[in-house]
Structure formats: structure tokens, C-alpha cells
Amino acid sequence: MALVSRPLFDKEEVVAGNGVVTAMHPEGAEAGLRILKAGGNAVDAAVCIAFCNVVLEPDMATIAGLGYMLVHVASEGRTYAIDFNSRAPRNARPDMYDVIGPSTEGGFQTFQVRDDANNIGPLSVSIPATCAGLCEAHRRFGALPLEQVVEPAAALASDGFEASWHVALTAANNFDKWSRDSYLASMWLPDGRPPVARSKPADRVVQKDLGRLLENIGRNGPDAMYKGEVAAALEEFVKDGGGVLTAQDLADYTPTVSEPLSTSFHGHEIRVVPTPSGGITNLQTFNILDNFDLASMGHNTVEYLHTFIESARHAFADRYRYLADWERAPVPLEGMLSQKYAAAIAGQLNRERAETGAGLEEEPWIHYLDRAVHDPWSFQNGARPAHSPEAVAMDTNDEGTTHLNVVDRDRNVVSCTHTAGMREGLFPPGTGVYLAGGMGWFVAEPGYPNSVDGWKRPMNNMSPLIAFRDGRPVLAQGAPGARRIMNRGVQVVANILVFGMSPQDAVGQAVVDASSMNTVVDDRISPEVMDELREMGHAVEPVMEDPGSWNFARPTAIQVDYESGLLRAGVDPFRAATAMGY
């Protein structure tokens, strides 16, 4: 019996036989579906959608951003990980920022930098990666000409598109920030105000410079941006502001294509991109959870939620102490992903009480590091480093990311997350390039695994994945949502693989998030369960999900059913997200 009237949100599950796409904007999804119908494969459609995202969601994804893509090629029976993570410019140094004290942001960043220079301005700029990553994916795996794949995005930029309610709401919520950003303000704040979406035709968002750049990329590939006039203009603009990005950095940048990292979970194999990202944290969470009989606990029971929260907090403890670019810093990656290490953590997990409770003055994962078992170096082949710094929180909960999934008629599968970067970007006039900072994902103080260094990859949150059963892909999943991408992704996957839900049911379920000081709990979870979690010592923070809130990530998923031959897709029921199939 309801005592308070509240809305019930849901979306219809998409079921199709030939191909399915998911995207955060309907015009992007429509463009991707048209590519599939025109004979393109899953990679063609994914690259098309991703370039459209750059136009349709410039607050979430830019041509100079970064991201990751997993590609399963059905004819080869092989999965490729495309890492277009950014890198610090070669001239970046560990001491390049003036650290003036501890952060005042409650664990977003441990150190405060003078003028916020690692997040705003020329010194915040890392190497643009999105354009190179998408072009590399198409070069290796695409079937249609690049110009045909990029054309929908170029047209949306040059001709413009009508503002939707989501665009208007986002612009209103970000008015102060976007007013300071000449690039975003020029598009999203016509006449100095949010765009009007209610009356039709709505205000149009037009990006002529970006349209010209996209047309050039379609004809000439990534060289249109990474070499020649555009690259020179980017260097000059950044250098004039005191930044260190060079045209040579752009010319030298190449995405990495490799085998994915993987782990087993509930009889399935989970694959992610091998880069310092949320995927590593999720693999570790899956490893710990796989030591428990989750199905017998029941979905969203006190026992299940307690087990999930404690497992996730252990994974986050390791994330903030150890995770960084293992190419440039000592990282016990093998130990962190060891099944034996996960079993040791699971064996010491307190089934009756939370490890940390309410009233903490520091991030809760720090307490987990005091446990003797919390030492992945003990499960790692190779020497332990001489210097092992104290834990350092390093993440953002600012929303600024997008995600897409595609499965085609041949059952090629793509899962891709890409992002604009952090805080306020820079717009070198006439280039069509919106430079967004990635340097804020590094620790600003020297001496930590994730401290700044030249040509180093930053640690960030994105975690696209593909799940396999008996060697065949059965699920593509991912989400935007900053640090809350990780916990929600694990829960969506568990909803499908453990509790047998369909994708739309799975992404629409009430969730919890243990990535910050308190445990954020969807208030659709019963008050009785929340009370029991509090009694166990959890610092429960109830929040309401609705179209205007950003309390949790925005997941989408496509499930492949080989028995029926059908594809099933689910998308976030509260906010802008679309699935389409044919």
C-alpha cells in the first residue's frame, strides 16, 4: 500500500532479430541503425553513433576526448580491446602543478591545485584520443567507407538538431558552468539562456566548425585532426596559454588494440579493456562476489546488498591505493585480479557487520586497507616496490560520459564508452575541436602510482564490458555516470546473469552505490531493508531516481539469445537513452 504518490518509470524492451543499437540520444541511435540497414557491421554502426555523440552530447563526449571499445568479431571468434585512453603530453612532469593543500572536495581529489590548473585551462589538456580511437576501430573492422559512416554526424553538426527536453534540462542545470565555457555556451545557451524545447520547432543546436572537421575526417581519416593545420593550431593555442601539449604529441598518439582482460563470474566470462579504468575495479568486484551464492540470497535482500557493498568497498580500496598505468608505474595488477586474493578477501568479509559505518571523517575504503589480507602484492609475481604510499582517493563524480552498444545480424558485438574529459574545456577558434582535460584524473602530487608523468595513461571510471558463455557473447553492457558507473554495472550484470532478468528489467532495478562516503541507496528499496542495513553499520543515504537526478549511472545493455535468435535491449528508464532494432 503506497502512502506517498510517486511516479513509476519504465521503457519498453526492444526485441529484434537482425540488429540492435543503444545510445544516449535517439538521433544517434537512428543513425547507427541506418548504417546497419545499409549493410554496415556493428563497428560501422558504433563508430557512426560515437561520432554523432560528439555532436549531440558535447557536454558528455568530444572529438578530443577519450574512451574504450570492445569489439567481438564473430567470424574469428575473437574479441579485441581498443584502448583510446588519453595520455599525458610528453612534456608533462610529476611536479607540474602547484599543490597548495588537501582537497576540499571530500575525496574527489586528494590535493588542491592552485587555480584548479589540473582541471581547467591549458595545463589540464591531455592528448585528444576519441577521433583516433574511432578511426582505428573503423580501419581495422569496418565494412563501409569512413566517409559514409561519419556523414550523419557531420550533417547533424552543420545543419543542427532540435533541442530536446533533456538538452534543455541539462543546459539549465549546468547554466553557471556552461556560461563560463564559450564553446558550450555558443551552442547550448542561445541568447544567453538554455534552449527552448517545448515549443515546436525547438531551438536548434548548430556546430559549423565541427561539421567541417567531421567532413574532413570522413575524407582523410584522423590525419585531418592529428596532423597539419588543425594540429598546429591546437599546439599554438595551448602553448599560448601555458600548456604543454604539442603537435608532435598528436602525431605520435596511437590507440592500443590488444586482447581484453577477463575473469569468470557465475559461469560466464567477463571481458574488459586492459587499461587503468573502472573495468579493473569491476573485475575485482566480480571476483570477490563469485565466492558467494548470490542467487540463494535473493535479489536486493539485506544479505545480498550487504555482501555487494562490502565487496565493492574492498575493490575501491585497492583502486585508490594501487591502480595506475602499469606501463609507467608499479601496479600489482596480477595480484589485484587474482582469484586467490579475491577468495582471501571474501573469506574475511564480515557477514554480520559493515566494516565502516556512519560518522566517518575520511573515505571509507581507507579503513579496508588496514586488514592484513588487503595486500595484492602478496599474490603478485615479482618484487614489491620499495615505496608504498598511503591510500589516495582519486576520482570524479561529475557526469560527462556516454555509452553505446551494438549487435549486428552476424552477431558481431560492440560495447563502447567514451567521454568529454573533466571540467571546463578549451575551444581553439575555427578548429571544431573542443579540448577537454584529462590531466585531472592524475594525482597532482608526485610520489603516487597515479601521479602525473609524461606519456602516462590516467586512471578513470569507464568500464564497457562483454559477457560470454561457452565462448559466445551473450551480453554487452556499459554506462555513463562517473565513479558510479562501476557499482551499477556490476549490479546490472548480476541482475541478468545471476537473477535471470531481461535487460530492461535489469537496468530498471533499484540499486545501491558504495563509491563514496555514504552508501547511496535508491529509495525504491524498502524502508525495512534500509533500516536493517543501518543496523549492520552502513551509512545509508536514500535518494530518489527521476529524470532530473544523477544519483546513479545510466546503464544500457543488449542480450544475445542464441536459442530464439533474438536480441533484447534495455536502457535507463529515467533519463535520455534509446534502444532501436530491426
XYZ file of C-alpha atoms in Angstrom:
582
model
C 0.000 0.000 0.000
C 1.517 3.314 -1.089
C 1.404 6.178 1.407
C 3.017 8.681 -0.961
C 2.196 9.038 -4.653
C 5.289 8.711 -6.776
C 5.897 8.202 -10.498
C 6.718 4.801 -11.935
C 9.257 4.936 -14.753
C 9.952 2.268 -17.348
C 10.651 1.813 -21.040
C 9.596 -0.902 -23.430
C 12.207 -3.567 -24.065
C 13.399 -3.697 -27.675
C 13.379 -7.187 -29.216
C 14.713 -7.747 -32.739
C 16.273 -10.446 -34.870
C 18.716 -8.673 -37.167
C 20.440 -5.907 -35.256
C 20.081 -3.662 -32.214
C 21.747 -0.435 -31.113
C 21.619 1.512 -27.861
C 22.678 5.134 -27.442
C 22.026 8.041 -25.115
C 20.438 10.200 -27.835
C 17.696 8.980 -30.212
C 19.190 10.687 -33.278
C 22.464 8.871 -32.659
C 20.645 5.556 -32.324
C 18.703 6.236 -35.539
C 21.923 6.974 -37.429
C 23.530 3.757 -36.199
C 20.501 1.690 -37.143
C 20.508 3.210 -40.650
C 24.143 2.156 -41.014
C 23.244 -1.437 -40.088
C 20.388 -1.465 -42.583
C 22.716 -0.093 -45.278
C 24.981 -3.121 -44.925
C 27.339 -1.859 -42.261
C 28.522 -4.087 -39.446
C 28.447 -3.488 -35.699
C 31.688 -1.480 -35.775
C 30.432 0.776 -38.575
C 27.282 1.480 -36.558
C 29.197 2.005 -33.322
C 31.644 4.452 -34.912
C 28.742 6.303 -36.536
C 26.921 6.615 -33.200
C 30.075 7.687 -31.380
C 30.781 10.487 -33.883
C 27.125 11.535 -33.540
C 27.573 11.616 -29.758
C 30.334 14.189 -30.220
C 27.746 16.422 -31.915
C 24.646 15.586 -29.887
C 26.287 15.429 -26.449
C 29.300 17.797 -26.431
C 28.997 18.040 -22.655
C 29.392 14.249 -22.491
C 31.681 13.400 -25.422
C 34.064 15.388 -27.594
C 36.191 14.721 -30.652
C 39.215 15.343 -28.376
C 38.022 13.148 -25.511
C 38.891 9.547 -24.707
C 37.291 6.146 -24.297
C 37.329 2.385 -24.749
C 35.746 -0.058 -27.136
C 35.360 -3.832 -27.045
C 34.794 -5.492 -30.416
C 33.842 -9.150 -30.802
C 34.363 -10.384 -34.366
C 32.044 -13.358 -34.826
C 33.792 -14.797 -37.905
C 37.059 -15.007 -35.947
C 35.557 -15.951 -32.604
C 37.861 -13.322 -31.139
C 37.439 -10.174 -29.045
C 39.582 -7.059 -29.422
C 40.063 -4.307 -26.853
C 40.599 -0.835 -28.326
C 42.127 1.442 -25.728
C 41.805 5.076 -26.773
C 42.538 6.280 -23.288
C 44.263 9.644 -23.353
C 47.890 10.156 -22.389
C 49.665 12.984 -20.646
C 51.702 15.120 -23.055
C 55.351 14.043 -23.259
C 56.424 17.265 -21.547
C 54.167 16.690 -18.529
C 56.050 16.365 -15.228
C 55.115 14.974 -11.786
C 55.690 18.428 -10.245
C 53.935 20.489 -12.933
C 51.144 21.623 -10.606
C 51.348 23.910 -7.592
C 49.747 21.814 -4.856
C 48.501 24.192 -2.167
C 46.925 21.795 0.306
C 44.467 18.966 0.839
C 41.366 18.869 -1.277
C 38.168 20.422 -0.007
C 36.025 18.233 -2.252
C 35.506 15.275 0.024
C 37.622 12.674 -1.726
C 37.153 13.737 -5.364
C 40.813 14.679 -5.411
C 43.188 14.404 -2.503
C 45.166 17.530 -3.386
C 44.071 21.052 -4.188
C 45.923 22.734 -7.066
C 46.393 26.480 -7.435
C 43.885 27.912 -9.915
C 42.478 24.383 -10.354
C 45.038 24.137 -13.170
C 44.831 20.347 -13.495
C 41.114 20.611 -14.275
C 40.663 23.974 -16.014
C 42.841 25.668 -18.604
C 45.744 24.716 -20.883
C 47.636 22.666 -18.284
C 44.594 20.388 -17.897
C 44.726 19.249 -21.538
C 45.756 15.671 -22.216
C 46.233 14.181 -25.684
C 42.990 14.011 -27.703
C 42.115 10.361 -28.280
C 38.484 9.852 -29.341
C 38.918 10.670 -33.029
C 41.973 8.416 -33.309
C 40.234 5.572 -31.459
C 37.086 5.628 -33.566
C 39.040 5.845 -36.820
C 41.282 2.950 -35.742
C 38.254 0.794 -34.915
C 36.793 1.519 -38.335
C 40.098 0.948 -40.147
C 40.517 -2.488 -38.608
C 36.946 -3.759 -38.505
C 34.610 -1.523 -40.525
C 32.940 -2.587 -43.778
C 31.575 0.700 -45.175
C 33.656 3.719 -46.264
C 34.594 6.023 -43.391
C 33.005 8.989 -45.163
C 29.634 7.206 -45.191
C 29.971 6.309 -41.506
C 30.878 9.861 -40.440
C 28.354 11.660 -42.702
C 25.385 11.537 -40.270
C 27.423 13.254 -37.561
C 28.762 15.865 -39.985
C 25.220 16.655 -41.130
C 23.918 16.959 -37.541
C 26.728 19.381 -36.748
C 26.440 21.526 -39.880
C 22.643 21.600 -40.167
C 21.929 21.445 -36.452
C 19.385 19.475 -34.471
C 16.392 20.436 -32.365
C 16.914 20.715 -28.629
C 15.034 18.049 -26.675
C 13.664 18.293 -23.145
C 16.810 16.507 -21.955
C 19.062 19.076 -23.652
C 17.048 21.955 -22.173
C 17.092 20.431 -18.683
C 20.810 19.690 -18.850
C 21.565 23.231 -20.038
C 19.505 24.720 -17.215
C 21.176 22.541 -14.581
C 24.644 23.441 -15.900
C 23.949 27.111 -16.647
C 26.660 28.554 -14.387
C 29.353 26.202 -15.671
C 28.420 26.485 -19.334
C 28.156 30.266 -19.143
C 31.910 30.287 -18.449
C 32.625 27.973 -21.402
C 32.473 29.878 -24.691
C 32.163 26.692 -26.776
C 29.278 25.135 -24.847
C 27.598 28.498 -24.346
C 27.644 29.193 -28.088
C 25.605 26.029 -28.716
C 23.633 25.259 -25.595
C 22.832 28.760 -24.325
C 21.363 30.678 -27.288
C 20.921 34.350 -26.420
C 22.473 33.610 -23.040
C 19.754 31.223 -21.875
C 19.000 27.491 -22.041
C 17.438 26.383 -25.350
C 13.670 26.191 -25.602
C 12.430 22.673 -26.293
C 8.716 22.912 -25.500
C 7.512 24.955 -28.475
C 7.988 23.432 -31.925
C 10.135 23.859 -33.816
C 12.508 23.935 -30.866
C 15.728 25.920 -30.759
C 18.409 24.353 -32.951
C 21.943 23.484 -31.870
C 24.397 24.189 -34.725
C 28.171 23.493 -34.804
C 29.539 24.625 -38.181
C 33.262 24.283 -37.353
C 32.779 20.763 -36.032
C 30.756 19.873 -39.119
C 33.622 20.933 -41.398
C 36.121 18.974 -39.302
C 33.964 15.832 -39.415
C 33.635 16.083 -43.183
C 37.416 16.316 -43.418
C 37.847 13.303 -41.111
C 35.431 11.322 -43.293
C 37.569 12.071 -46.359
C 41.067 11.914 -44.849
C 40.825 9.956 -41.610
C 42.462 11.020 -38.338
C 45.244 12.941 -40.121
C 42.658 15.688 -40.568
C 42.958 16.382 -36.856
C 46.284 14.894 -35.748
C 48.499 16.385 -38.447
C 48.647 19.569 -40.485
C 46.821 22.827 -39.830
C 44.493 21.651 -37.086
C 47.270 20.026 -35.043
C 49.429 23.140 -35.409
C 46.534 25.356 -34.307
C 45.921 23.192 -31.247
C 49.578 23.380 -30.216
C 49.711 27.151 -30.671
C 46.505 27.710 -28.698
C 47.575 25.507 -25.779
C 51.161 26.822 -25.752
C 49.974 30.445 -25.698
C 48.019 29.634 -22.528
C 50.968 27.967 -20.812
C 50.097 24.337 -21.604
C 52.471 21.593 -22.733
C 50.535 19.732 -25.477
C 52.414 19.712 -28.803
C 51.587 18.854 -32.402
C 54.162 16.056 -32.101
C 52.134 14.565 -29.228
C 49.132 14.398 -31.546
C 51.136 12.923 -34.422
C 52.646 10.267 -32.134
C 49.391 9.204 -30.471
C 48.110 5.744 -31.459
C 45.272 3.774 -29.820
C 46.221 0.364 -28.460
C 44.479 -2.736 -29.842
C 45.003 -5.862 -27.750
C 43.446 -8.850 -26.053
C 40.934 -7.972 -23.312
C 41.390 -8.747 -19.636
C 38.833 -11.198 -18.300
C 37.526 -13.061 -15.289
C 34.865 -15.652 -14.562
C 31.552 -14.804 -12.910
C 28.600 -17.128 -12.348
C 29.585 -19.461 -15.185
C 30.327 -16.626 -17.601
C 33.460 -14.870 -18.770
C 33.549 -11.073 -18.358
C 35.918 -9.183 -20.682
C 37.071 -5.566 -20.327
C 39.675 -3.270 -21.878
C 43.171 -3.605 -20.307
C 43.684 -0.011 -19.202
C 43.592 1.754 -15.794
C 39.821 2.142 -15.748
C 36.661 1.133 -13.970
C 36.874 -2.196 -15.761
C 39.703 -3.301 -13.465
C 37.685 -2.397 -10.377
C 34.667 -4.245 -11.724
C 36.670 -7.389 -12.484
C 37.905 -7.358 -8.908
C 34.358 -6.888 -7.595
C 33.105 -9.779 -9.739
C 35.959 -11.935 -8.399
C 35.022 -11.281 -4.782
C 31.288 -11.754 -5.368
C 31.866 -15.037 -7.195
C 32.810 -16.602 -3.852
C 29.202 -16.270 -2.664
C 25.944 -17.956 -3.650
C 24.242 -14.740 -4.679
C 21.203 -16.432 -6.201
C 20.281 -18.069 -2.893
C 20.450 -14.700 -1.120
C 17.717 -13.259 -3.338
C 17.725 -10.022 -5.279
C 18.165 -6.841 -3.222
C 17.794 -8.607 0.093
C 19.722 -7.316 3.094
C 22.188 -10.200 2.779
C 22.778 -9.571 -0.920
C 23.144 -5.798 -0.623
C 25.475 -6.088 2.384
C 27.651 -8.595 0.518
C 27.729 -6.405 -2.569
C 28.557 -3.213 -0.656
C 31.391 -4.802 1.310
C 32.854 -6.451 -1.794
C 32.685 -3.207 -3.745
C 34.367 -1.249 -0.955
C 37.268 -3.705 -0.902
C 37.698 -3.275 -4.669
C 37.602 0.502 -4.320
C 40.210 0.374 -1.560
C 42.621 -1.308 -3.963
C 41.610 1.029 -6.768
C 42.634 4.138 -4.877
C 45.800 2.762 -3.380
C 47.263 0.735 -6.229
C 45.646 1.331 -9.624
C 47.502 3.397 -12.214
C 49.051 2.981 -15.666
C 51.046 -0.231 -15.153
C 53.183 0.682 -18.174
C 54.613 3.615 -16.194
C 54.226 2.700 -12.512
C 54.456 -0.394 -10.274
C 50.940 -1.829 -10.067
C 50.115 -5.291 -8.619
C 47.596 -5.946 -11.392
C 48.080 -9.704 -11.357
C 47.581 -9.750 -7.600
C 44.548 -7.471 -7.689
C 42.841 -9.737 -10.230
C 43.944 -12.995 -8.594
C 41.131 -15.410 -7.756
C 43.069 -16.460 -4.663
C 43.266 -12.873 -3.494
C 39.526 -12.443 -4.058
C 38.842 -15.636 -2.096
C 41.001 -14.359 0.763
C 39.044 -11.104 0.891
C 35.724 -12.949 0.688
C 36.816 -15.263 3.489
C 37.395 -12.332 5.820
C 34.299 -10.400 4.863
C 32.151 -9.803 7.946
C 28.741 -11.251 7.122
C 27.056 -9.537 10.065
C 28.520 -6.027 10.187
C 29.753 -3.327 7.830
C 33.480 -2.696 8.019
C 32.773 1.043 8.296
C 29.715 2.917 9.451
C 28.265 6.376 9.793
C 30.157 9.432 11.002
C 33.397 8.853 9.094
C 35.754 11.774 8.589
C 37.580 10.134 5.691
C 36.682 7.963 2.749
C 35.537 4.509 3.973
C 37.832 2.440 1.754
C 40.845 3.673 3.740
C 39.709 1.508 6.659
C 39.713 -1.602 4.496
C 43.412 -1.172 3.789
C 44.228 -1.897 7.435
C 43.183 -5.524 7.024
C 46.090 -7.932 6.756
C 44.622 -9.714 3.750
C 44.424 -6.441 1.809
C 47.811 -6.820 0.124
C 47.664 -7.752 -3.574
C 51.472 -7.671 -3.767
C 51.419 -10.955 -1.798
C 49.560 -12.531 -4.735
C 51.783 -10.960 -7.395
C 54.759 -12.456 -9.192
C 57.635 -10.016 -8.983
C 59.184 -7.729 -6.442
C 57.228 -5.396 -4.216
C 58.222 -1.736 -4.766
C 60.372 -0.161 -2.083
C 57.956 2.769 -1.681
C 54.306 2.011 -0.979
C 52.374 5.274 -0.485
C 49.304 5.666 1.689
C 45.868 5.433 0.131
C 44.849 8.337 -2.065
C 41.308 8.885 -3.354
C 41.286 9.963 -6.992
C 38.031 10.039 -8.890
C 35.277 12.324 -10.017
C 31.534 12.045 -9.717
C 30.934 14.723 -12.355
C 28.722 13.360 -15.140
C 30.411 13.773 -18.517
C 30.349 10.457 -20.398
C 28.269 8.466 -22.877
C 27.902 4.792 -23.806
C 26.669 2.711 -26.745
C 26.172 -0.960 -27.591
C 25.662 -2.605 -30.989
C 24.961 -6.182 -32.104
C 24.510 -6.908 -35.826
C 22.932 -9.763 -37.820
C 26.202 -11.738 -37.800
C 26.418 -11.311 -34.001
C 29.423 -9.046 -34.080
C 29.239 -7.141 -30.799
C 30.492 -3.716 -29.708
C 30.439 -2.115 -26.275
C 31.915 1.396 -26.152
C 32.143 4.134 -23.529
C 33.697 7.500 -24.313
C 33.862 10.814 -22.532
C 34.494 14.525 -22.854
C 37.018 14.589 -20.040
C 36.840 16.713 -16.918
C 35.531 20.153 -16.005
C 35.622 23.022 -18.489
C 37.264 22.569 -21.877
C 39.048 24.829 -24.343
C 37.984 25.708 -27.876
C 40.744 26.800 -30.270
C 38.761 29.038 -32.671
C 37.943 27.684 -36.091
C 39.215 24.155 -35.483
C 35.988 22.414 -34.460
C 37.999 20.743 -31.678
C 36.796 21.042 -28.091
C 39.822 20.241 -25.921
C 38.712 18.681 -22.655
C 41.090 17.966 -19.818
C 42.195 14.512 -18.817
C 45.016 15.615 -16.521
C 42.658 15.948 -13.566
C 42.441 12.158 -13.399
C 46.047 12.015 -12.236
C 47.175 12.647 -8.677
C 48.602 16.176 -8.662
C 51.270 15.393 -6.050
C 54.394 13.390 -7.049
C 55.125 10.014 -5.490
C 51.918 8.058 -6.057
C 51.254 5.295 -8.604
C 48.770 7.564 -10.381
C 50.900 10.728 -10.216
C 51.487 12.756 -13.388
C 54.208 11.660 -15.804
C 54.862 12.187 -19.490
C 53.000 9.846 -21.884
C 51.194 8.176 -18.986
C 47.573 6.995 -19.153
C 45.237 8.471 -16.496
C 43.012 6.337 -14.285
C 39.299 6.847 -14.902
C 35.880 5.288 -14.406
C 34.651 3.902 -17.723
C 34.005 0.162 -17.878
C 32.335 -1.205 -21.024
C 32.133 -4.997 -20.964
C 31.025 -8.024 -22.921
C 29.982 -11.236 -21.144
C 30.465 -14.657 -22.754
C 29.001 -18.116 -22.244
C 30.739 -21.101 -23.843
C 32.856 -18.724 -25.914
C 29.925 -16.803 -27.413
C 28.969 -13.228 -26.488
C 25.702 -13.076 -24.581
C 25.684 -9.563 -23.132
C 27.086 -6.111 -23.956
C 26.762 -3.571 -21.163
C 28.040 -0.187 -20.052
C 27.007 3.217 -18.756
C 27.932 6.833 -18.269
C 27.865 8.084 -14.699
C 31.361 8.941 -13.430
C 32.546 6.923 -10.418
C 29.086 5.342 -10.087
C 29.499 3.593 -13.438
C 31.281 0.754 -11.696
C 28.861 -0.367 -8.995
C 25.816 -0.058 -11.203
C 27.445 -2.026 -13.991
C 28.158 -4.955 -11.678
C 24.577 -4.935 -10.413
C 23.077 -4.842 -13.909
C 25.245 -7.781 -14.993
C 24.317 -9.728 -11.848
C 20.630 -8.975 -12.438
C 20.870 -10.643 -15.856
C 23.399 -13.434 -15.291
C 22.546 -14.390 -11.699
C 18.899 -13.432 -11.236
C 17.731 -14.156 -14.782
C 16.221 -10.766 -15.574
C 15.682 -9.406 -19.041
C 17.841 -6.410 -19.969
C 15.110 -3.797 -19.481
C 14.149 -5.225 -16.093
C 17.811 -5.419 -15.140
C 18.679 -1.786 -15.894
C 15.490 -0.528 -14.250
C 16.041 -2.151 -10.860
C 16.713 -0.194 -7.680
C 20.445 -0.038 -6.929
C 22.999 0.948 -4.310
C 26.356 2.664 -4.714
C 29.321 2.268 -2.373
C 31.831 4.505 -4.163
C 31.625 7.496 -1.812
C 31.482 8.348 1.901
C 27.950 7.047 2.412
C 26.214 4.127 0.755
C 23.775 5.777 -1.656
C 20.554 3.745 -1.788
C 17.743 4.042 -4.314
C 14.674 4.837 -2.224
C 12.652 2.256 -4.142
C 14.401 -0.273 -1.903
C 12.100 -0.977 1.020
C 12.468 1.062 4.236
C 12.788 -2.200 6.163
C 15.830 -3.256 4.153
C 17.397 0.165 4.588
C 16.797 0.030 8.345
C 18.472 -3.374 8.554
C 21.466 -2.092 6.589
C 21.772 0.790 9.061
C 21.635 -1.677 11.956
C 24.529 -3.538 10.328
C 26.559 -0.321 10.363
C 26.049 1.006 6.844
C 25.854 4.780 6.417
C 22.723 4.689 4.249
C 21.825 7.741 2.160
C 18.425 7.313 0.457
C 17.940 9.167 -2.854
C 15.112 9.335 -5.382
C 15.706 8.484 -9.028
C 13.926 10.706 -11.558
C 14.684 12.315 -14.940
C 16.374 15.313 -13.350
C 18.663 13.460 -10.958
C 22.146 12.000 -11.494
C 22.410 9.824 -8.413
C 23.420 6.684 -10.296
C 24.887 5.704 -13.645
C 22.708 5.380 -16.784
C 23.106 1.766 -17.950
C 22.214 0.176 -21.261
C 22.518 -3.484 -22.231
C 21.946 -5.848 -25.157
C 21.441 -9.570 -24.551
C 22.023 -12.177 -27.271
C 19.657 -15.162 -27.069
C 21.009 -17.919 -29.314
C 18.084 -20.295 -28.714
C 15.454 -17.879 -30.024
C 17.801 -15.995 -32.329
C 16.609 -12.724 -30.823
C 18.376 -9.682 -29.431
C 16.939 -7.930 -26.373
C 17.905 -4.417 -25.334
C 17.258 -2.380 -22.210
C 18.106 1.250 -21.446
C 17.943 3.544 -18.445
C 14.230 4.195 -17.778
C 14.651 7.577 -16.100
C 16.827 9.642 -18.426
C 17.686 10.051 -22.085
C 18.667 6.668 -23.540
C 17.299 4.810 -26.557
C 17.366 1.284 -27.974
C 16.375 0.527 -31.575
C 16.345 -2.673 -33.594
C 15.153 -4.207 -36.836
